[in-house]
Short mmCIF file of C-alpha atoms in Angstrom, two decimals:
data_model
loop_
_atom_site.label_atom_id
_atom_site.label_comp_id
_atom_site.label_asym_id
_atom_site.label_seq_id
_atom_site.Cartn_x
_atom_site.Cartn_y
_atom_site.Cartn_z
CA MET A 1 4.00 -2.39 5.86
CA ASN A 2 6.74 -4.77 6.89
CA GLY A 3 10.34 -3.63 7.06
CA PRO A 4 13.28 -5.34 5.34
CA GLU A 5 14.75 -8.46 6.85
CA PRO A 6 17.73 -7.79 9.14
CA GLN A 7 21.10 -8.52 7.56
CA SER A 8 22.14 -11.37 9.82
CA ALA A 9 25.43 -12.01 8.05
CA ALA A 10 26.61 -8.41 8.30
CA ALA A 11 25.77 -7.84 11.96
CA PRO A 12 28.33 -10.29 13.42
CA ALA A 13 30.96 -8.89 11.07
CA ARG A 14 30.27 -5.39 12.34
CA ARG A 15 30.46 -6.44 15.98
CA ALA A 16 33.64 -8.44 15.40
CA LEU A 17 35.32 -5.57 13.59
CA LEU A 18 34.31 -3.10 16.30
CA ALA A 19 35.73 -5.36 18.95
CA ALA A 20 38.99 -5.72 17.05
CA LEU A 21 39.32 -1.97 16.57
CA ALA A 22 38.57 -1.32 20.21
CA ALA A 23 41.27 -3.78 21.22
CA GLY A 24 43.66 -1.93 18.95
CA GLY A 25 43.05 1.45 20.57
CA ALA A 26 40.47 2.87 18.14
CA SER A 27 37.66 3.05 20.67
CA LEU A 28 37.59 6.86 20.81
CA SER A 29 36.19 7.10 17.28
CA LEU A 30 33.73 4.21 17.41
CA LEU A 31 30.79 3.14 19.52
CA PRO A 32 29.86 -0.55 19.85
CA ALA A 33 27.04 -1.91 17.76
CA ALA A 34 23.71 -1.18 19.44
CA THR A 35 22.12 -4.17 21.15
CA SER A 36 19.99 -2.52 23.85
CA ALA A 37 16.50 -1.08 23.51
CA ALA A 38 17.79 2.48 23.82
CA VAL A 39 19.83 3.51 20.82
CA ARG A 40 21.19 7.04 20.97
CA PRO A 41 23.08 8.07 17.81
CA HIS A 42 25.79 10.57 18.65
CA ALA A 43 27.25 11.64 15.29
CA ALA A 44 29.49 14.65 15.67
CA VAL A 45 27.97 17.65 13.89
CA ARG A 46 30.27 20.26 12.42
CA PRO A 47 29.41 23.72 11.10
CA HIS A 48 28.27 23.55 7.50
CA ALA A 49 27.21 25.67 4.57
CA ALA A 50 23.74 25.48 3.06
CA VAL A 51 21.79 24.71 -0.09
CA PRO A 52 18.03 25.14 -0.54
CA LEU A 53 15.02 22.89 -0.39
CA GLY A 54 12.73 25.19 -2.30
CA ASN A 55 13.10 28.42 -0.34
CA VAL A 56 14.76 27.01 2.79
CA THR A 57 18.20 25.65 3.65
CA ALA A 58 19.79 22.27 4.15
CA PRO A 59 23.24 21.07 5.26
CA THR A 60 26.08 20.40 2.88
CA GLY A 61 28.86 18.99 5.05
CA PRO A 62 32.12 19.66 6.83
CA ARG A 63 34.79 22.08 5.67
CA SER A 64 37.65 20.39 7.50
CA GLY A 65 39.34 17.05 6.96
CA THR A 66 38.04 13.89 8.61
CA SER A 67 39.88 10.73 9.59
CA ARG A 68 39.39 7.58 7.51
CA LEU A 69 39.98 5.50 10.64
CA ARG A 70 36.31 6.12 11.35
CA PRO A 71 33.68 4.43 9.15
CA HIS A 72 31.20 6.87 7.65
CA ALA A 73 27.59 6.85 6.52
CA SER A 74 27.25 6.17 2.78
CA TYR A 75 26.76 8.85 0.12
CA TRP A 76 27.20 8.99 -3.67
CA PHE A 77 26.73 10.85 -6.92
CA PRO A 78 24.55 8.97 -9.42
CA ASP A 79 27.45 8.33 -11.81
CA SER A 80 29.58 11.30 -12.96
CA PHE A 81 31.26 13.85 -10.68
CA PRO A 82 31.37 17.67 -10.55
CA ARG A 83 33.40 19.37 -13.25
CA ASP A 84 36.14 21.93 -12.70
CA ARG A 85 36.32 21.54 -8.92
CA GLU A 86 37.77 19.35 -6.20
CA PRO A 87 35.81 17.47 -3.52
CA ASP A 88 34.90 19.42 -0.43
CA ASP A 89 37.26 18.85 2.49
CA GLY A 90 36.71 15.41 3.94
CA ALA A 91 34.56 14.20 1.05
CA VAL A 92 35.23 11.18 -1.14
CA TRP A 93 33.38 11.22 -4.46
CA ARG A 94 31.73 7.88 -5.25
CA SER A 95 29.55 6.67 -8.12
CA LEU A 96 26.38 4.85 -7.13
CA ARG A 97 26.37 3.05 -10.46
CA GLU A 98 29.80 1.59 -9.62
CA TRP A 99 28.97 0.80 -5.98
CA ASP A 100 29.57 -2.81 -5.00
CA PRO A 101 28.53 -3.90 -1.50
CA ASP A 102 31.22 -6.60 -1.53
CA THR A 103 34.00 -3.98 -1.76
CA ASP A 104 32.50 -1.24 0.46
CA PRO A 105 34.79 -1.11 3.54
CA ASP A 106 32.27 0.83 5.66
CA LEU A 107 29.24 -1.31 4.86
CA PRO A 108 29.51 -3.63 7.90
CA PHE A 109 29.06 -0.55 10.10
CA ASN A 110 26.18 0.87 8.04
CA VAL A 111 23.82 -2.11 8.03
CA ALA A 112 20.76 -1.69 10.26
CA THR A 113 19.90 -4.86 12.18
CA VAL A 114 16.49 -4.02 13.71
CA PRO A 115 13.46 -4.89 11.54
CA LEU A 116 10.65 -2.35 11.27
CA ALA A 117 8.28 -2.94 14.19
CA GLU A 118 4.54 -2.99 13.63
CA ARG A 119 3.04 0.45 14.16
CA PHE A 120 0.25 0.71 16.72
CA THR A 121 -1.96 3.51 18.01
CA PRO A 122 -2.00 3.82 21.81
CA VAL A 123 -4.82 5.45 23.74
CA PRO A 124 -4.12 9.14 23.04
CA ALA A 125 -3.33 11.48 25.93
CA ASN A 126 -5.22 14.20 24.09
CA ARG A 127 -8.86 13.32 23.41
CA THR A 128 -8.90 15.43 20.23
CA ALA A 129 -6.28 13.18 18.59
CA ARG A 130 -7.48 11.24 15.54
CA GLY A 131 -5.35 8.21 14.87
CA ASP A 132 -6.91 7.42 11.51
CA GLN A 133 -6.33 10.81 9.88
CA ALA A 134 -3.27 13.04 9.47
CA ARG A 135 0.18 11.54 9.96
CA VAL A 136 3.54 13.23 10.59
CA SER A 137 6.80 13.06 8.64
CA ALA A 138 10.08 14.78 9.50
CA LEU A 139 13.13 15.66 7.38
CA VAL A 140 16.11 15.60 9.75
CA SER A 141 19.81 16.24 9.27
CA PHE A 142 21.67 14.07 11.77
CA GLY A 143 25.11 15.17 10.60
CA PRO A 144 27.11 16.37 7.61
CA THR A 145 26.98 14.51 4.31
CA ALA A 146 30.67 13.57 4.34
CA GLY A 147 32.36 12.42 7.52
CA ASN A 148 29.13 11.45 9.28
CA PRO A 149 30.25 8.63 11.63
CA SER A 150 28.49 5.34 10.99
CA GLN A 151 28.29 4.42 14.67
CA GLY A 152 28.60 7.73 16.48
CA GLY A 153 31.40 9.98 17.66
CA PRO A 154 32.98 10.89 20.99
CA VAL A 155 30.55 13.73 21.83
CA ALA A 156 26.75 13.93 22.22
CA HIS A 157 26.13 16.53 19.53
CA SER A 158 23.61 14.70 17.37
CA TYR A 159 19.84 15.08 17.29
CA ALA A 160 18.80 12.29 19.68
CA LEU A 161 15.11 12.15 18.80
CA SER A 162 13.02 10.48 21.49
CA HIS A 163 9.44 11.39 20.47
CA TRP A 164 9.14 8.63 17.90
CA ALA A 165 5.45 8.07 18.72
CA TYR A 166 4.52 11.20 16.76
CA LEU A 167 6.23 10.13 13.53
CA ASP A 168 5.15 7.83 10.76
CA GLU A 169 8.13 8.51 8.47
CA LEU A 170 11.63 9.94 8.89
CA VAL A 171 13.77 11.27 6.02
CA PHE A 172 17.55 11.19 6.49
CA TRP A 173 18.13 14.65 5.05
CA GLY A 174 21.31 16.02 3.49
CA GLY A 175 23.43 16.13 0.34
CA SER A 176 25.55 18.71 -1.49
CA SER A 177 27.18 19.24 -4.87
CA GLY A 178 30.68 19.16 -3.37
CA GLU A 179 30.28 15.88 -1.49
CA GLY A 180 27.47 13.68 -2.76
CA ILE A 181 23.76 13.90 -3.43
CA ILE A 182 22.42 10.43 -2.57
CA LEU A 183 22.48 9.53 1.14
CA ALA A 184 21.85 6.24 2.93
CA PRO A 185 20.78 6.62 6.59
CA ASN A 186 23.28 5.44 9.15
CA ALA A 187 22.44 2.32 11.14
CA PRO A 188 21.84 3.77 14.65
CA VAL A 189 19.16 6.12 13.30
CA VAL A 190 17.42 3.32 11.40
CA ASP A 191 17.59 0.91 14.33
CA ALA A 192 16.18 3.46 16.77
CA ALA A 193 13.35 4.39 14.40
CA HIS A 194 12.53 0.77 13.60
CA ARG A 195 12.11 -0.10 17.27
CA ALA A 196 9.31 2.48 17.35
CA GLY A 197 7.76 1.37 14.07
CA VAL A 198 8.93 4.46 12.16
CA ALA A 199 10.02 3.98 8.53
CA VAL A 200 13.28 5.68 7.47
CA LEU A 201 13.98 6.97 3.96
CA GLY A 202 17.27 7.77 2.29
CA ASN A 203 17.56 11.01 0.33
CA VAL A 204 18.14 11.67 -3.38
CA PHE A 205 18.90 15.40 -3.72
CA LEU A 206 19.40 16.94 -7.17
CA PRO A 207 20.57 20.46 -6.22
CA PRO A 208 19.63 23.77 -7.85
CA THR A 209 22.19 25.01 -10.38
CA ALA A 210 22.77 28.07 -8.19
CA TYR A 211 24.20 25.71 -5.57
CA GLY A 212 26.33 23.61 -7.87
CA GLY A 213 23.62 21.38 -9.29
CA ASP A 214 24.14 19.92 -12.75
CA LEU A 215 21.34 18.60 -14.96
CA ARG A 216 23.80 15.91 -16.04
CA TRP A 217 23.23 14.24 -12.64
CA THR A 218 19.49 14.06 -13.30
CA ARG A 219 20.24 12.45 -16.64
CA ASP A 220 22.73 10.10 -14.95
CA LEU A 221 20.04 9.03 -12.51
CA LEU A 222 17.59 8.38 -15.33
CA GLN A 223 20.00 6.64 -17.73
CA ARG A 224 18.92 3.33 -19.23
CA ASP A 225 20.91 0.18 -19.91
CA ALA A 226 20.97 -2.09 -22.96
CA THR A 227 17.78 -3.82 -21.80
CA GLY A 228 15.88 -0.55 -21.51
CA GLY A 229 15.86 -0.69 -17.71
CA PHE A 230 16.97 1.89 -15.15
CA PRO A 231 20.23 0.68 -13.56
CA LEU A 232 20.21 3.46 -10.95
CA ALA A 233 16.70 2.50 -9.84
CA ARG A 234 18.00 -1.01 -9.27
CA LYS A 235 20.97 0.40 -7.35
CA LEU A 236 18.69 2.46 -5.08
CA ILE A 237 16.71 -0.70 -4.37
CA GLU A 238 19.90 -2.63 -3.62
CA VAL A 239 21.20 0.09 -1.31
CA ALA A 240 17.98 0.18 0.71
CA ARG A 241 17.76 -3.59 1.00
CA VAL A 242 21.42 -4.10 1.89
CA HIS A 243 21.53 -1.23 4.41
CA GLY A 244 18.16 -2.19 5.90
CA PHE A 245 16.11 1.02 5.54
CA ASP A 246 12.67 1.56 4.05
CA GLY A 247 12.78 3.61 0.85
CA TRP A 248 13.70 6.91 -0.76
CA PHE A 249 12.80 10.60 -0.67
CA LEU A 250 13.17 11.92 -4.23
CA ASN A 251 14.00 15.63 -4.39
CA GLY A 252 14.67 16.98 -7.88
CA GLU A 253 15.57 20.68 -7.82
CA THR A 254 17.87 21.01 -10.85
CA ASP A 255 16.11 23.14 -13.47
CA GLY A 256 16.60 23.25 -17.22
CA GLY A 257 14.93 20.08 -18.43
CA ASP A 258 12.10 19.52 -20.88
CA SER A 259 8.94 17.44 -21.15
CA GLU A 260 10.90 14.44 -22.45
CA LEU A 261 13.07 14.49 -19.33
CA GLY A 262 9.97 14.94 -17.19
CA ALA A 263 8.30 11.90 -18.76
CA GLU A 264 11.48 9.86 -18.23
CA PHE A 265 11.55 10.81 -14.55
CA VAL A 266 7.95 9.62 -14.22
CA ARG A 267 8.96 6.27 -15.73
CA PHE A 268 11.95 6.08 -13.38
CA VAL A 269 9.75 6.54 -10.30
CA ALA A 270 7.39 3.85 -11.60
CA ALA A 271 10.30 1.46 -12.12
CA LEU A 272 11.61 2.15 -8.62
CA ARG A 273 8.23 1.36 -7.08
CA GLU A 274 7.57 -1.68 -9.25
CA GLY A 275 11.05 -3.08 -8.62
CA ALA A 276 10.62 -3.04 -4.84
CA PRO A 277 6.97 -2.86 -3.72
CA GLU A 278 8.07 -3.22 -0.09
CA LEU A 279 9.97 0.10 -0.18
CA ARG A 280 8.41 3.53 0.24
CA VAL A 281 8.89 6.39 -2.20
CA THR A 282 8.10 9.98 -1.22
CA TRP A 283 8.19 12.64 -3.93
CA TYR A 284 9.08 16.27 -3.18
CA ASP A 285 7.01 18.92 -4.94
CA ALA A 286 9.65 20.66 -7.09
CA PHE A 287 10.41 18.93 -10.40
CA THR A 288 7.37 18.87 -12.71
CA VAL A 289 6.20 16.76 -15.64
CA ASP A 290 7.44 19.40 -18.10
CA GLY A 291 11.00 18.85 -16.84
CA ARG A 292 11.24 22.17 -15.03
CA VAL A 293 11.54 23.03 -11.36
CA ALA A 294 8.41 24.89 -10.29
CA TRP A 295 7.32 24.41 -6.69
CA GLN A 296 3.52 24.13 -6.77
CA GLY A 297 2.59 24.14 -3.09
CA ALA A 298 -0.26 21.85 -4.11
CA LEU A 299 -1.15 18.62 -5.84
CA ASN A 300 -2.14 19.39 -9.42
CA GLU A 301 -1.66 18.33 -13.03
CA ARG A 302 2.04 19.32 -13.01
CA ASN A 303 3.02 16.81 -10.31
CA GLU A 304 0.13 14.32 -10.36
CA ALA A 305 2.08 11.73 -12.38
CA PHE A 306 4.82 11.62 -9.73
CA PHE A 307 2.34 11.42 -6.85
CA THR A 308 0.38 8.55 -8.40
CA ARG A 309 3.60 6.56 -8.78
CA SER A 310 4.79 7.29 -5.24
CA ASP A 311 3.53 6.42 -1.78
CA SER A 312 3.31 10.06 -0.74
CA MET A 313 4.28 13.61 -1.71
CA PHE A 314 5.86 16.36 0.38
CA VAL A 315 3.96 19.53 -0.62
CA ASP A 316 6.28 22.52 -0.81
CA PHE A 317 5.91 25.30 1.77
CA ARG A 318 4.29 27.53 -0.83
CA TRP A 319 0.91 26.02 0.08
CA ARG A 320 0.69 28.92 2.53
CA ALA A 321 0.33 31.35 -0.39
CA GLY A 322 -3.25 30.29 -1.09
CA ALA A 323 -5.98 29.42 1.39
CA ASP A 324 -7.42 26.69 -0.85
CA ARG A 325 -4.20 24.99 -1.92
CA LEU A 326 -4.35 22.23 0.67
CA PRO A 327 -8.14 21.64 0.52
CA SER A 328 -7.98 21.54 -3.28
CA SER A 329 -5.05 19.12 -3.06
CA ALA A 330 -7.04 16.85 -0.75
CA ARG A 331 -9.95 16.88 -3.21
CA TYR A 332 -7.56 16.19 -6.10
CA ALA A 333 -6.11 13.18 -4.26
CA ALA A 334 -9.61 11.84 -3.61
CA ARG A 335 -10.45 12.08 -7.33
CA LEU A 336 -7.34 9.98 -8.00
CA GLY A 337 -8.54 7.36 -5.54
CA ARG A 338 -5.82 8.29 -3.04
CA SER A 339 -5.99 9.31 0.61
CA PRO A 340 -5.41 13.03 1.28
CA TYR A 341 -3.13 11.86 4.09
CA ASP A 342 -0.65 10.69 1.47
CA LEU A 343 0.17 14.40 1.14
CA TRP A 344 2.56 15.99 3.64
CA ALA A 345 1.98 19.75 4.07
CA GLY A 346 5.52 21.06 4.44
CA VAL A 347 6.25 23.27 7.45
CA ASP A 348 9.74 24.77 7.74
CA VAL A 349 10.77 24.85 11.40
CA GLU A 350 14.52 25.17 10.80
CA ALA A 351 14.69 28.89 11.62
CA GLN A 352 12.08 29.39 14.36
CA GLY A 353 11.24 25.98 15.78
CA TRP A 354 8.12 26.07 17.96
CA ARG A 355 7.72 29.79 17.18
CA THR A 356 7.10 29.05 13.50
CA PRO A 357 3.76 30.55 12.40
CA VAL A 358 1.53 27.82 10.98
CA ASP A 359 -2.00 28.03 9.63
CA TRP A 360 -3.15 25.10 11.76
CA PRO A 361 -6.89 25.42 10.94
CA THR A 362 -6.06 24.81 7.27
CA VAL A 363 -3.91 21.75 7.90
CA LEU A 364 -5.57 20.23 10.97
CA PRO A 365 -9.00 21.82 11.48
CA GLU A 366 -10.78 21.05 14.74
CA ASP A 367 -14.35 21.04 13.41
CA ARG A 368 -13.93 18.68 10.44
CA PRO A 369 -11.56 15.94 9.26
CA HIS A 370 -7.91 16.83 8.95
CA THR A 371 -7.08 18.21 5.51
CA VAL A 372 -3.75 16.47 4.79
CA SER A 373 -0.79 15.13 6.76
CA LEU A 374 2.04 17.21 8.23
CA GLY A 375 5.66 17.31 7.02
CA LEU A 376 8.20 18.97 9.34
CA TYR A 377 11.40 20.29 7.84
CA ARG A 378 14.40 20.27 10.22
CA PRO A 379 13.02 19.82 13.77
CA GLU A 380 16.62 19.36 14.93
CA TRP A 381 16.40 23.13 15.41
CA THR A 382 15.93 22.20 19.07
CA LEU A 383 19.60 21.16 19.17
CA HIS A 384 21.28 23.57 16.79
CA SER A 385 19.56 26.83 17.74
CA THR A 386 21.24 27.04 21.14
CA SER A 387 24.88 27.18 22.19
CA ASP A 388 24.11 25.00 25.21
CA ARG A 389 24.50 21.45 23.88
CA ALA A 390 24.08 19.76 27.27
CA PRO A 391 21.83 16.69 26.93
CA GLY A 392 19.43 17.98 29.58
CA THR A 393 19.02 21.30 27.80
CA PHE A 394 18.44 19.60 24.47
CA HIS A 395 15.83 17.18 25.77
CA HIS A 396 13.97 19.98 27.57
CA ARG A 397 13.84 21.95 24.33
CA ASP A 398 12.87 18.91 22.28
CA ASP A 399 10.10 18.06 24.75
CA THR A 400 8.81 21.62 24.36
CA PHE A 401 8.79 21.31 20.58
CA TRP A 402 6.87 18.05 20.50
CA THR A 403 4.58 18.34 23.56
CA GLY A 404 4.22 22.06 24.32
CA GLU A 405 5.60 24.43 26.90
CA HIS A 406 4.13 22.42 29.79
CA HIS A 407 5.47 19.13 28.39
CA ASP A 408 1.98 17.67 28.64
CA PRO A 409 0.57 16.17 25.42
CA ALA A 410 -2.93 16.15 26.97
#
């Protein structure tokens, strides 16, 4: 799949504005636009609260004010805002439906300029590797939802992923009911991933009601215009194309709907795909065709309609509850004419990192073809699970996570 064309008009504007700000003494809060082959995003990460992805946690954002002198990564609500509360500290509530790229002051800093490189399979260091079978996706939080610097901050406290060769897809994870629930990846992350041929997805997160979610936001997302179309689907397409990333991760976890709402969400996903065939759509196994949130841990009749209208599906961690859930999902995908590797078996590594117990023989058996692909939730554990944030310590830990305790992929 080819990536979006680089935004040639926006890149000079970003560089010119950075140069002007640097000349004016604002260099402490901005890094120059990346032009070398080694892009290292350094967004400052602050402590944050949490909301769930199924039965695990995800970041919500900062609890202290942030300076508007620094451009920030983009985030929105679909249309309406939370009721009976104020924005979280540092957050600015924005409506995606009302977003206009011509009036977005941070957009010049948020446009990725590196096109998606062609993916290739090198000679594997490990002879058991199978390049034509399971793939790997990762959901990563590179910073808070609000106040995430577009071009990096003054300290190296961001997850500086370097093992891009293992990934096929990266999800820019985040979102919260007090800040915003639709996130566009910031440019340094997209540019670094694109150099390695890794597609990057923005995140649409409809939170559980227990964490401030409101079914009204699901209805906002699915609203139709006078022509019968989905204006928010068109906005998601515009955001991805203008910012230069590769698609969307759709995560509906707000319960309380009905089958009519479920059917409308199916039509929305179809419209999103049909409106931009070049973009990827990954569906998270939570919201079902009956309009309820019921994590299946498998591909079945309750989420089939979403999977068939998406490029892939992230299977909730509950697949571990039944030995046949992944094999039956692979067989189900085959009956639909789809590859079983379009299913990501979710593995939550946020709490235990490389010590996370995983039923590897079920996901990636050694004596037969791989069952499905692998979806890693929050591998930035390697940075945030230690108080020592020195770059050398981080990279040693990250090497251990991706290549084993001896740092030898063979």
